[in-house]
CSV table of C-alpha atoms in Angstrom, one decimal:
chain,number,residue,atom,x,y,z
A,1,UNK,CA,-9.7,-15.2,5.1
A,2,UNK,CA,-12.4,-15.1,2.5
A,3,UNK,CA,-15.6,-13.2,2.2
A,4,UNK,CA,-18.9,-14.7,2.7
A,5,UNK,CA,-20.5,-14.7,-0.8
A,6,UNK,CA,-24.0,-14.3,0.8
A,7,UNK,CA,-23.0,-10.9,1.8
A,8,UNK,CA,-20.8,-9.8,-1.0
A,9,UNK,CA,-20.8,-9.6,-4.8
A,10,UNK,CA,-17.7,-11.5,-5.2
A,11,UNK,CA,-17.0,-15.2,-4.2
A,12,UNK,CA,-13.9,-14.6,-2.3
A,13,UNK,CA,-11.2,-12.1,-1.6
A,14,UNK,CA,-8.1,-12.7,0.3
A,15,UNK,CA,-7.8,-10.2,3.0
A,16,UNK,CA,-4.8,-9.3,5.5
A,17,UNK,CA,-6.1,-9.5,9.1
A,18,UNK,CA,-4.7,-9.7,12.6
A,19,UNK,CA,-5.9,-12.7,14.5
A,20,UNK,CA,-7.5,-11.9,17.8
A,21,UNK,CA,-8.6,-15.4,18.6
A,22,UNK,CA,-9.5,-18.7,17.0
A,23,UNK,CA,-12.3,-17.2,14.7
A,24,UNK,CA,-12.1,-13.4,15.2
A,25,UNK,CA,-9.8,-10.9,13.3
A,26,UNK,CA,-9.1,-7.4,12.6
A,27,UNK,CA,-9.0,-6.2,9.0
A,28,UNK,CA,-5.7,-4.7,8.3
A,29,UNK,CA,-6.3,-3.8,4.7
A,30,UNK,CA,-8.8,-2.0,2.5
A,31,UNK,CA,-11.1,-4.6,0.7
A,32,UNK,CA,-10.9,-4.2,-3.1
A,33,UNK,CA,-14.0,-6.3,-4.1
A,34,UNK,CA,-15.9,-7.3,-0.8
A,35,UNK,CA,-18.8,-5.0,0.4
A,36,UNK,CA,-19.9,-4.1,3.8
A,37,UNK,CA,-16.5,-4.5,5.5
A,38,UNK,CA,-13.7,-2.0,6.1
A,39,UNK,CA,-10.2,-1.4,7.4
A,40,UNK,CA,-10.2,-2.0,11.2
A,41,UNK,CA,-13.5,-3.9,11.3
A,42,UNK,CA,-13.3,-6.7,13.8
A,43,UNK,CA,-14.9,-9.6,12.0
A,44,UNK,CA,-15.9,-13.3,12.9
A,45,UNK,CA,-15.3,-16.1,10.6
A,46,UNK,CA,-16.4,-19.8,10.4
A,47,UNK,CA,-13.9,-22.7,10.6
A,48,UNK,CA,-13.0,-22.1,6.9
A,49,UNK,CA,-12.1,-18.4,7.7
A,50,UNK,CA,-14.8,-17.1,5.8
A,51,UNK,CA,-16.3,-13.9,7.2
A,52,UNK,CA,-19.7,-14.5,8.7
A,53,UNK,CA,-20.2,-11.0,10.4
A,54,UNK,CA,-18.8,-7.8,11.4
A,55,UNK,CA,-18.9,-7.8,15.1
A,56,UNK,CA,-17.3,-4.5,15.8
A,57,UNK,CA,-17.4,-1.9,12.9
A,58,UNK,CA,-14.5,0.6,12.8
A,59,UNK,CA,-16.5,3.3,11.5
A,60,UNK,CA,-14.3,3.6,8.3
A,61,UNK,CA,-15.5,3.8,4.9
A,62,UNK,CA,-14.3,2.2,1.6
A,63,UNK,CA,-14.4,3.7,-1.9
A,64,UNK,CA,-12.9,2.0,-5.1
A,65,UNK,CA,-11.8,4.0,-8.0
A,66,UNK,CA,-11.5,2.6,-11.4
A,67,UNK,CA,-9.4,4.5,-14.2
A,68,UNK,CA,-10.1,2.3,-17.2
A,69,UNK,CA,-9.1,4.1,-20.3
A,70,UNK,CA,-8.7,7.6,-18.7
A,71,UNK,CA,-5.5,9.4,-19.3
A,72,UNK,CA,-5.6,11.3,-16.0
A,73,UNK,CA,-2.4,10.5,-14.3
A,74,UNK,CA,-3.1,7.9,-11.5
A,75,UNK,CA,-0.1,9.1,-9.4
A,76,UNK,CA,-1.5,12.6,-9.2
A,77,UNK,CA,-4.9,11.3,-8.2
A,78,UNK,CA,-3.1,9.0,-5.4
A,79,UNK,CA,-1.3,12.1,-4.1
A,80,UNK,CA,-4.4,14.3,-4.1
A,81,UNK,CA,-6.3,11.5,-2.2
A,82,UNK,CA,-3.4,11.0,0.4
A,83,UNK,CA,-3.0,15.0,0.8
A,84,UNK,CA,-6.8,14.8,1.9
A,85,UNK,CA,-5.9,12.4,4.6
A,86,UNK,CA,-7.1,9.1,2.7
A,87,UNK,CA,-5.3,5.8,2.9
A,88,UNK,CA,-5.0,4.0,-0.4
A,89,UNK,CA,-4.0,0.6,-1.8
A,90,UNK,CA,-3.5,-0.3,-5.3
A,91,UNK,CA,-4.8,-3.7,-6.9
A,92,UNK,CA,-3.6,-2.8,-10.4
A,93,UNK,CA,-2.8,0.3,-12.4
A,94,UNK,CA,-6.4,0.8,-12.9
A,95,UNK,CA,-7.9,-0.1,-9.5
A,96,UNK,CA,-7.5,1.9,-6.4
A,97,UNK,CA,-9.0,1.1,-2.9
A,98,UNK,CA,-9.6,4.2,-0.8
A,99,UNK,CA,-10.1,4.4,3.0
A,100,UNK,CA,-11.9,7.4,4.8
A,101,UNK,CA,-11.6,7.5,8.6
A,102,UNK,CA,-15.1,8.4,9.5
A,103,UNK,CA,-18.5,9.7,8.0
A,104,UNK,CA,-17.4,13.4,7.4
A,105,UNK,CA,-14.1,12.4,5.8
A,106,UNK,CA,-16.0,9.9,3.5
A,107,UNK,CA,-18.5,12.7,2.4
A,108,UNK,CA,-15.6,14.9,1.6
A,109,UNK,CA,-13.9,12.2,-0.5
A,110,UNK,CA,-17.0,11.2,-2.2
A,111,UNK,CA,-17.5,14.9,-3.3
A,112,UNK,CA,-13.9,14.8,-4.6
A,113,UNK,CA,-14.3,11.5,-6.3
A,114,UNK,CA,-17.5,12.5,-7.9
A,115,UNK,CA,-15.9,15.7,-9.2
A,116,UNK,CA,-13.3,13.5,-11.0
A,117,UNK,CA,-16.0,10.9,-12.2
A,118,UNK,CA,-17.9,13.9,-13.8
A,119,UNK,CA,-14.8,14.9,-15.6
A,120,UNK,CA,-14.2,11.4,-16.9
A,121,UNK,CA,-11.1,10.7,-15.0
A,122,UNK,CA,-12.3,7.6,-13.3
A,123,UNK,CA,-15.5,5.8,-12.0
A,124,UNK,CA,-16.0,5.1,-8.4
A,125,UNK,CA,-18.1,3.3,-6.1
A,126,UNK,CA,-18.6,2.8,-2.2
A,127,UNK,CA,-18.0,-0.2,-0.5
A,128,UNK,CA,-21.4,-0.5,0.9
A,129,UNK,CA,-24.1,-2.9,-0.7
A,130,UNK,CA,-27.1,-0.6,0.5
């Protein structure tokens, strides 16, 4: 499945999903690059399996943390996020996708990530384009 480039800052991203019918899928991963979709969203696609819209939002939130040249231990960060109830997926040693279960959980994780960004441990962003 690919992301519709009109709704995303990337041209495409392969996403794991569970097929619900011919052109409808439930996302089974945390997007690393695509915006405005999240784990558990039900999405519709075109015949090329490019996402055209989210038909049923999961209510989950996505964050991405980039470590770059930081010397802060990435495994410690992963453990701390998981202890706060976040789901995580690594794309590389420098890029971590983070899932929050709802709005209040997202606010808690955003505050935690901002604290670490202020300390120079990472840079983070949300998975929302607006």
